[in-house]
GROMACS .gro file of C-alpha atoms in nm:
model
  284
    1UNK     CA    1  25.301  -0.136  14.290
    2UNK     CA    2  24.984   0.032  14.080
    3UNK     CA    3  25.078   0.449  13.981
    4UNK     CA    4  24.829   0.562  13.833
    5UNK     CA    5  24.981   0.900  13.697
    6UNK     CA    6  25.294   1.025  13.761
    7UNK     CA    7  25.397   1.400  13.718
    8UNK     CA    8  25.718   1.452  13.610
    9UNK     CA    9  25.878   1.796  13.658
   10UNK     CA   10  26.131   1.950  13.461
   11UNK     CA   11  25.999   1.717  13.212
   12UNK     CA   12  26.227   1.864  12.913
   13UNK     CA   13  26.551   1.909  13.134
   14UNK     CA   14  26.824   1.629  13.092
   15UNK     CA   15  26.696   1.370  13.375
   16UNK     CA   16  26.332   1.457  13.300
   17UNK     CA   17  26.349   1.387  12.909
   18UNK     CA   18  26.530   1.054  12.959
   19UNK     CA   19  26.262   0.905  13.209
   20UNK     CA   20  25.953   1.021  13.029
   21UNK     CA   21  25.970   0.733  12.805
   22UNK     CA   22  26.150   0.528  13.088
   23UNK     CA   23  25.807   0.544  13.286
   24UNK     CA   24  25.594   0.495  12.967
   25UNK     CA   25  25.805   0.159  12.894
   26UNK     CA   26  25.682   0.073  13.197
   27UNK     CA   27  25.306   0.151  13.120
   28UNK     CA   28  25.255   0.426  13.314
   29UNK     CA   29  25.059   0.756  13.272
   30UNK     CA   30  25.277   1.076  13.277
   31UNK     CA   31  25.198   1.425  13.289
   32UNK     CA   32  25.493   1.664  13.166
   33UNK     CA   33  25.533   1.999  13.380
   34UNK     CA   34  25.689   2.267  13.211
   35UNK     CA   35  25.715   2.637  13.259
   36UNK     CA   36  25.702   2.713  12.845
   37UNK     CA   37  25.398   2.673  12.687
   38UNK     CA   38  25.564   2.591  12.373
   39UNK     CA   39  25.758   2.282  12.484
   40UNK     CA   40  25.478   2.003  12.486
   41UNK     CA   41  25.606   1.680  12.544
   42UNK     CA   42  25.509   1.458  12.260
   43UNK     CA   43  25.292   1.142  12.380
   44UNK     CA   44  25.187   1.233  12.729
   45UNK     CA   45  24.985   1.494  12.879
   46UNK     CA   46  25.176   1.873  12.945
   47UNK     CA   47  25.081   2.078  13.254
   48UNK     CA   48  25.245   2.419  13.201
   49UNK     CA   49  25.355   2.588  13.568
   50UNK     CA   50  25.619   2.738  13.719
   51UNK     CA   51  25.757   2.648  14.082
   52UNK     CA   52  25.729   3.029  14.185
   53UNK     CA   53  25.350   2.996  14.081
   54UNK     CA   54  25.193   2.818  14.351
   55UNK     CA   55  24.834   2.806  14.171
   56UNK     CA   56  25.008   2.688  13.850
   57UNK     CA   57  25.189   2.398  14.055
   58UNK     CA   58  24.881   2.285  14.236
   59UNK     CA   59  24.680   2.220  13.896
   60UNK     CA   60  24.907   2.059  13.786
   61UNK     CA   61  24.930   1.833  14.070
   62UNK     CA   62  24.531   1.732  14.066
   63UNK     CA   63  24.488   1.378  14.010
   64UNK     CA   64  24.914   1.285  14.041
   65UNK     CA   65  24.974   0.926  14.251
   66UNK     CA   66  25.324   1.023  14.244
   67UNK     CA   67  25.608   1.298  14.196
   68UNK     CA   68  25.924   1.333  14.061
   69UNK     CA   69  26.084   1.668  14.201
   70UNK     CA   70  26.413   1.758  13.975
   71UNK     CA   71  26.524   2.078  14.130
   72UNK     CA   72  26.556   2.403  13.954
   73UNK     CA   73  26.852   2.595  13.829
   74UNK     CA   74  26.743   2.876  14.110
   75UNK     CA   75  26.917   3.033  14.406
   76UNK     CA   76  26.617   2.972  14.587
   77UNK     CA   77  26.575   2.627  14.477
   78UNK     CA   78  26.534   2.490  14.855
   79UNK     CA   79  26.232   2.714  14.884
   80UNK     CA   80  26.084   2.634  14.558
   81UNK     CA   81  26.119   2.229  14.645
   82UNK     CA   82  26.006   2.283  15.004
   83UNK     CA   83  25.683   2.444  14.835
   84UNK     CA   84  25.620   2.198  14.588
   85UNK     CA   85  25.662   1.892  14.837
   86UNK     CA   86  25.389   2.080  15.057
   87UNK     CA   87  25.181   2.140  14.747
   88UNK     CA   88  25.220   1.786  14.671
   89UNK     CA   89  25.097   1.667  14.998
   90UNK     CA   90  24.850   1.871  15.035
   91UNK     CA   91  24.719   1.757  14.711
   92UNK     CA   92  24.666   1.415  14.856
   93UNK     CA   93  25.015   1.282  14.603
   94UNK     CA   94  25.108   0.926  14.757
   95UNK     CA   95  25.493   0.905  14.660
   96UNK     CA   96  25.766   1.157  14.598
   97UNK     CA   97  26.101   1.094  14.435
   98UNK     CA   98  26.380   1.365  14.508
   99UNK     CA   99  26.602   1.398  14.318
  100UNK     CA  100  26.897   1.557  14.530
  101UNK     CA  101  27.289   1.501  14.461
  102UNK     CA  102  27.637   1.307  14.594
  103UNK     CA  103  27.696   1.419  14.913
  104UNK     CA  104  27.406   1.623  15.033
  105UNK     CA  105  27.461   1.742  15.407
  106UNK     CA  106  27.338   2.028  15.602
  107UNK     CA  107  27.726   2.141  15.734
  108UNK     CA  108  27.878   2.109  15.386
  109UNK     CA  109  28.085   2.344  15.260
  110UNK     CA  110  27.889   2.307  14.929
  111UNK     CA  111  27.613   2.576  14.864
  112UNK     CA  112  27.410   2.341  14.650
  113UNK     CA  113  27.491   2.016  14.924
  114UNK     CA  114  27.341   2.229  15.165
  115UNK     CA  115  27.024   2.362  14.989
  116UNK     CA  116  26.965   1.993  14.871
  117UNK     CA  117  26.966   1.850  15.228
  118UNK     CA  118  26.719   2.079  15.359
  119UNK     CA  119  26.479   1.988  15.074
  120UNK     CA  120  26.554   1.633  15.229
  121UNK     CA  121  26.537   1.682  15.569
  122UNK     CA  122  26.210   1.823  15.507
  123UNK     CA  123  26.043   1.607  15.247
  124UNK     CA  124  26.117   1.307  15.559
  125UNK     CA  125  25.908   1.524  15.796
  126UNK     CA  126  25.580   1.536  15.552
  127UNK     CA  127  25.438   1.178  15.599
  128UNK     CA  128  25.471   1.067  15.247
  129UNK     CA  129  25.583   0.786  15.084
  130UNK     CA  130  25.907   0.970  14.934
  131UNK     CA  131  26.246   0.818  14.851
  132UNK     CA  132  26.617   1.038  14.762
  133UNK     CA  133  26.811   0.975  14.485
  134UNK     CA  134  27.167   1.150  14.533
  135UNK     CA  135  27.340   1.124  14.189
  136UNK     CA  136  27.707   1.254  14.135
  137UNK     CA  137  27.852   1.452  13.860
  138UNK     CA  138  27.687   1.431  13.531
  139UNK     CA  139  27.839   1.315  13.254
  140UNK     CA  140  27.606   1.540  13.056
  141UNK     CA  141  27.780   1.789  13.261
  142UNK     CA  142  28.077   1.726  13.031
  143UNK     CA  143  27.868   1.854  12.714
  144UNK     CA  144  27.951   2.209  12.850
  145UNK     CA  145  28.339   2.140  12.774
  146UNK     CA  146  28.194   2.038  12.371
  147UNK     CA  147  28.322   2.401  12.250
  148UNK     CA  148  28.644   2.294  12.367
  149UNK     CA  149  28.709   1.989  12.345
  150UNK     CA  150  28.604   2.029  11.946
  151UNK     CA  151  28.957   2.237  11.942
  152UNK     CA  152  29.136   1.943  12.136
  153UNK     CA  153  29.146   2.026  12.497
  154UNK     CA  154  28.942   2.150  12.811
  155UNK     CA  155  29.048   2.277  13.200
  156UNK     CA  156  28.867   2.258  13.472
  157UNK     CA  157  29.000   2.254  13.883
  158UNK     CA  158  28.997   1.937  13.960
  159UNK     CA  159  29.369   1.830  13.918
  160UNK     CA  160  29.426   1.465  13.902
  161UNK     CA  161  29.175   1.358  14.149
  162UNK     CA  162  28.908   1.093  14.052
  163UNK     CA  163  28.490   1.102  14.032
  164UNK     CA  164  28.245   0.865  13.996
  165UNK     CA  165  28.036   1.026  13.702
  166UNK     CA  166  27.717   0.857  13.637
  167UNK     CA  167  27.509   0.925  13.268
  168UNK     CA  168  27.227   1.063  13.335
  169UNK     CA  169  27.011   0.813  13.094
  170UNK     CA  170  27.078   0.581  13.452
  171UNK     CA  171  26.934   0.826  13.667
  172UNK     CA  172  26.641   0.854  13.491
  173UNK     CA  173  26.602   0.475  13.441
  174UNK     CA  174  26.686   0.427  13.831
  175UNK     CA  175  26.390   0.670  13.912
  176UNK     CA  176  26.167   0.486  13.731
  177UNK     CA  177  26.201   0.161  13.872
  178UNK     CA  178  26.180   0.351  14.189
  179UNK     CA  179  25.815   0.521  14.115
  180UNK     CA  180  25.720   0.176  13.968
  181UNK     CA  181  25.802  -0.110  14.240
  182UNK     CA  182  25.751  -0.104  14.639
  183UNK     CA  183  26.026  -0.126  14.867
  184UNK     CA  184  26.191   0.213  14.836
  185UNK     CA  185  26.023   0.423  15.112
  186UNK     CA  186  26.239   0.640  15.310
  187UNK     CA  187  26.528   0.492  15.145
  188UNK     CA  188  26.807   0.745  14.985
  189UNK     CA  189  27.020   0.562  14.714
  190UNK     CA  190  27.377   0.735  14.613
  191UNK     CA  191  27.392   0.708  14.200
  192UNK     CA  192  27.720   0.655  14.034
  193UNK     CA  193  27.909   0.563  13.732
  194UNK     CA  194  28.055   0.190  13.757
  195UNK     CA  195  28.408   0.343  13.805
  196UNK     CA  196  28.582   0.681  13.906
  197UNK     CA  197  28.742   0.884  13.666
  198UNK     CA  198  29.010   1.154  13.666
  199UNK     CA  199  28.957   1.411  13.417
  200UNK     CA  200  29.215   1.292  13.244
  201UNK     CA  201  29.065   0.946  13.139
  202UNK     CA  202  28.767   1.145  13.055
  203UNK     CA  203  29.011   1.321  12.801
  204UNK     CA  204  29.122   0.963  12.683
  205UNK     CA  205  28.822   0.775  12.635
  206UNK     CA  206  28.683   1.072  12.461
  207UNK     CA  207  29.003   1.127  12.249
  208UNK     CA  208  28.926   0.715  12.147
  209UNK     CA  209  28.553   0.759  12.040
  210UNK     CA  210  28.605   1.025  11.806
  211UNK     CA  211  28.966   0.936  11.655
  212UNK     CA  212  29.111   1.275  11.755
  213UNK     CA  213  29.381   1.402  12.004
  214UNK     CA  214  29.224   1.522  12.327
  215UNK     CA  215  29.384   1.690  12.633
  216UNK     CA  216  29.292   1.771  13.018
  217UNK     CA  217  29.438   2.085  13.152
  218UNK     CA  218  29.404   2.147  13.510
  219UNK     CA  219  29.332   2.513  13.565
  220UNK     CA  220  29.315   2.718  13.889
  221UNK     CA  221  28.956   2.771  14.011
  222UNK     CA  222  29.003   3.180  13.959
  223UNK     CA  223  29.064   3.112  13.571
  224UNK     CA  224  28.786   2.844  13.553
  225UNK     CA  225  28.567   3.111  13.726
  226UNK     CA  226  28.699   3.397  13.524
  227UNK     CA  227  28.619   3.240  13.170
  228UNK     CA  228  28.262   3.155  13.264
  229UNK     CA  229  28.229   3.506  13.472
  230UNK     CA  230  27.894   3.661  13.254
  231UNK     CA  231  27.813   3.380  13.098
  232UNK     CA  232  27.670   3.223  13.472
  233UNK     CA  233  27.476   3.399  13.764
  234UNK     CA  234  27.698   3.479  14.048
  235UNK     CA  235  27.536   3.265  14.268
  236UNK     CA  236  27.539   2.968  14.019
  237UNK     CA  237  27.944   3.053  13.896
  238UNK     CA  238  28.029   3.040  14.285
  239UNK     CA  239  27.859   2.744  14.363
  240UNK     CA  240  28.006   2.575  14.032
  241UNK     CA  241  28.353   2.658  14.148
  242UNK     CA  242  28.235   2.495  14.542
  243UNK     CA  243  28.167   2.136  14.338
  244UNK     CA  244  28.465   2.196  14.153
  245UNK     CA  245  28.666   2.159  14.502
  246UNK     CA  246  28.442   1.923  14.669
  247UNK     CA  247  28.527   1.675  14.341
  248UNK     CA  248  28.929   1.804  14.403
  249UNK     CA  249  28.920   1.738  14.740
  250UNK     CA  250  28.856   1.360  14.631
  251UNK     CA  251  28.482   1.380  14.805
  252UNK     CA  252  28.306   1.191  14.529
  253UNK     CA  253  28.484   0.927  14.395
  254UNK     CA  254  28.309   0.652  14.574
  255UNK     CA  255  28.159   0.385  14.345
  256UNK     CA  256  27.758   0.273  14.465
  257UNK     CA  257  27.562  -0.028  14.287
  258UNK     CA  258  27.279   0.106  14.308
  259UNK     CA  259  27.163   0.163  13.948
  260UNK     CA  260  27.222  -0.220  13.875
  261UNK     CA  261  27.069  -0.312  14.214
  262UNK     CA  262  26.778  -0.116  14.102
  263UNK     CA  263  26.779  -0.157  13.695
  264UNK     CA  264  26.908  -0.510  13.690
  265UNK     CA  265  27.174  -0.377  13.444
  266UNK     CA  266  27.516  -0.215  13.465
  267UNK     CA  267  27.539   0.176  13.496
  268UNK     CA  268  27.681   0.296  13.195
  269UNK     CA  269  28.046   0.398  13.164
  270UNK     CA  270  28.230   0.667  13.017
  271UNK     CA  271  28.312   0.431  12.704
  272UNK     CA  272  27.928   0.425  12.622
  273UNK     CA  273  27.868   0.858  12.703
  274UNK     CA  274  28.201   0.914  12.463
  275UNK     CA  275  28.034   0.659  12.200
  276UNK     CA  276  27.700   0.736  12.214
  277UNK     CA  277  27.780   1.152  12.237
  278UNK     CA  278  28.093   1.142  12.018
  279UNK     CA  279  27.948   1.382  11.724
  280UNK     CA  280  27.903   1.665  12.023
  281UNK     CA  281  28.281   1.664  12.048
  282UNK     CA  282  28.410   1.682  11.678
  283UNK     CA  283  28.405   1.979  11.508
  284UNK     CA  284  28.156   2.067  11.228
   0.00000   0.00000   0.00000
């Protein structure tokens, strides 16, 4: 399949700064979108707007064969990805990748499960070429733990039940083979780690990449929400917690090939994150 250019929003977040050079490996043109001004991407063209700017979005979506959609860190992230998607056709884009998340249904219990499979739900009514990507937990997720885990230990709600983590250097190679071949259209692929972990093995395999003694508490979710209570949004803390027990309920430990089905290579697993991230979780 020929893209021409492909805009890439939150081109400096996690998933977005791993497949900007994905998609240039693969020769194609990328424009960056970012809100700040002052975060150019180095070796691509940067298009500065902002999801709630509607004007902003739809110059920087002049000229774009295709879209990657990351979703914002937003209570009214639905909205804002609804917008965009109708920006996007309107602008005459020919493919859309979402990226949603594990599990995304409208009757979840889930805040952000819910929001994501609206943006789905409508994205399949617009007439483009658009395919879902629904990755689980991050194991960039587990860089938020670092402060902790420096001193020896971290807690989360989760107990002893297992997830499927994937690294989020495999989402972003998985959307790029997506944007790049044919074959994906209205298809939604579930991204995961190539085994599920309980927090506990996370503790272990991180404990073995950087020599040190490391342990998993399990904590109640009104202490886990207490110690981050100021430091999140309400609406972000309370949704946080919601993951917390869709993951303890044992919801998302199912293991899908899809990143080697799509890649041609094995996701990566939580020996490679704890290797390849080890300095994050020593102290200074």
């Amino acid at each position: 399949m020929k893209t021409h250019t492909v805009l890439v929003t939150g081109a400096t977040g996690t998933v977005g700064s791993a497949l900007i050079p994905a998609l240039r490996a693969r020769g194609v043109t990328v424009r960056a979108m970012t809100r700040n001004p002052d975060h150019c991407v180095p070796g691509v063209e940067t298009a500065v707007a902002d999801l709630q700017d509607p004007a902003s979005v739809a110059a920087a979506l002049q000229g774009i064969d295709a879209v990657f959609l990351n979703s914002p860190s937003a209570p009214d992230a639905a909205a804002l990805q609804i917008q965009f998607a109708d920006l996007a056709r309107d602008a005459g884009v020919h493919r859309l990748v979402l990226l949603s998340q594990y599990a995304a249904r409208i009757d979840s219990p889930v805040r952000f499960l819910r929001w994501h499979a609206e943006v789905e739900a409508h994205v399949s009514e617009l007439g483009l070429d658009y395919t879902v990507l629904r990755p689980n937990l991050y194991l960039q997720a587990l860089l938020g733990f670092a402060g902790t885990i420096s001193q020896g230990w971290f807690a989360a709600p989760i107990g002893d039940a297992a997830v499927s983590l994937i690294d989020t250097r495999d989402i972003a190679d998985t959307a790029a083979a997506v944007l790049t071949t044919t074959g994906h259209t209205g298809h939604t692929y579930t991204l995961t780690g190539p085994r599920a972990l309980t927090h506990a093995q996370i503790a272990h395999a991180i404990a073995d990449a950087t020599g040190r003694d490391i342990t998993f508490h399990d904590a109640p979710a009104d202490q886990f929400a207490a110690v981050l209570t100021g430091i999140l949004p309400p609406w972000q803390l309370d949704g946080l917690v919601e993951d917390y027990a869709h993951y303890a309920r044992g919801e998302a430990a199912e293991v899908h090939t899809c990143v080697t089905d799509l890649t041609g290579r094995p996701a990566r697993d939580i020996t490679d994150f704890a290797r390849d991230y080890a300095a994050a979780f020593t102290p200074a």
